[in-house]
Short mmCIF file of C-alpha atoms in Angstrom, two decimals:
data_model
loop_
_atom_site.label_atom_id
_atom_site.label_comp_id
_atom_site.label_asym_id
_atom_site.label_seq_id
_atom_site.Cartn_x
_atom_site.Cartn_y
_atom_site.Cartn_z
CA MET A 1 -145.08 -89.10 -30.44
CA LYS A 2 -144.99 -89.85 -26.55
CA THR A 3 -143.77 -93.19 -25.96
CA THR A 4 -145.68 -95.39 -23.20
CA GLN A 5 -144.34 -95.77 -20.09
CA PHE A 6 -146.18 -99.65 -19.84
CA THR A 7 -144.69 -102.68 -20.86
CA GLU A 8 -146.72 -104.87 -23.07
CA ASN A 9 -147.19 -107.28 -20.09
CA GLN A 10 -148.98 -104.04 -18.24
CA ILE A 11 -151.22 -103.20 -21.25
CA ILE A 12 -152.55 -106.69 -21.80
CA ALA A 13 -152.80 -107.14 -18.07
CA MET A 14 -155.35 -103.68 -17.84
CA LEU A 15 -157.14 -105.15 -21.04
CA LYS A 16 -157.83 -108.67 -19.05
CA GLN A 17 -158.91 -106.64 -16.06
CA HIS A 18 -161.49 -104.82 -18.51
CA GLU A 19 -162.55 -108.29 -19.85
CA GLN A 20 -163.11 -109.46 -16.40
CA GLY A 21 -165.44 -106.86 -15.56
CA ILE A 22 -163.55 -104.07 -13.98
CA LYS A 23 -164.61 -100.71 -15.27
CA VAL A 24 -162.41 -98.92 -17.81
CA GLN A 25 -163.15 -95.60 -15.50
CA GLU A 26 -161.35 -97.40 -12.37
CA ILE A 27 -158.47 -99.18 -14.57
CA ALA A 28 -157.83 -95.62 -15.74
CA ARG A 29 -157.56 -94.11 -12.33
CA THR A 30 -155.79 -96.84 -10.77
CA ASN A 31 -153.03 -96.73 -13.46
CA GLY A 32 -152.94 -92.73 -13.41
CA ILE A 33 -154.28 -92.85 -17.54
CA SER A 34 -156.89 -91.39 -19.59
CA GLU A 35 -159.88 -93.53 -20.52
CA LYS A 36 -159.33 -92.92 -24.03
CA THR A 37 -155.90 -94.37 -23.56
CA ILE A 38 -157.43 -97.74 -22.71
CA TYR A 39 -159.97 -97.84 -25.35
CA ARG A 40 -157.11 -96.92 -27.90
CA TRP A 41 -155.15 -100.21 -26.33
CA LYS A 42 -158.23 -101.86 -26.74
CA GLY A 43 -159.05 -101.14 -30.55
CA LYS A 44 -154.77 -102.10 -31.16
CA TYR A 45 -154.24 -104.64 -28.89
CA GLY A 46 -157.20 -106.29 -27.97
CA GLY A 47 -157.59 -109.89 -27.48
CA MET A 48 -153.91 -110.51 -28.05
CA ASP A 49 -151.86 -112.32 -25.09
CA ALA A 50 -148.48 -110.89 -24.68
CA GLN A 51 -146.54 -113.13 -27.15
CA GLU A 52 -148.64 -111.93 -29.68
CA LEU A 53 -147.87 -108.55 -29.02
CA LYS A 54 -144.21 -108.62 -28.74
CA ARG A 55 -144.60 -109.78 -32.84
CA ILE A 56 -145.80 -106.38 -33.55
#
């Protein structure tokens, strides 16, 4: 499985951008990832902060 090039803090920041109303399409394009990746992260990490994510 391919490892992520993003830190936990970067993932949380992208998910928070989406919560603030920025479109998934724009976040994906800006960061060079697919929309599917963001939705996968949202399902897996949504609602967590960086401290909770580090415990996983």
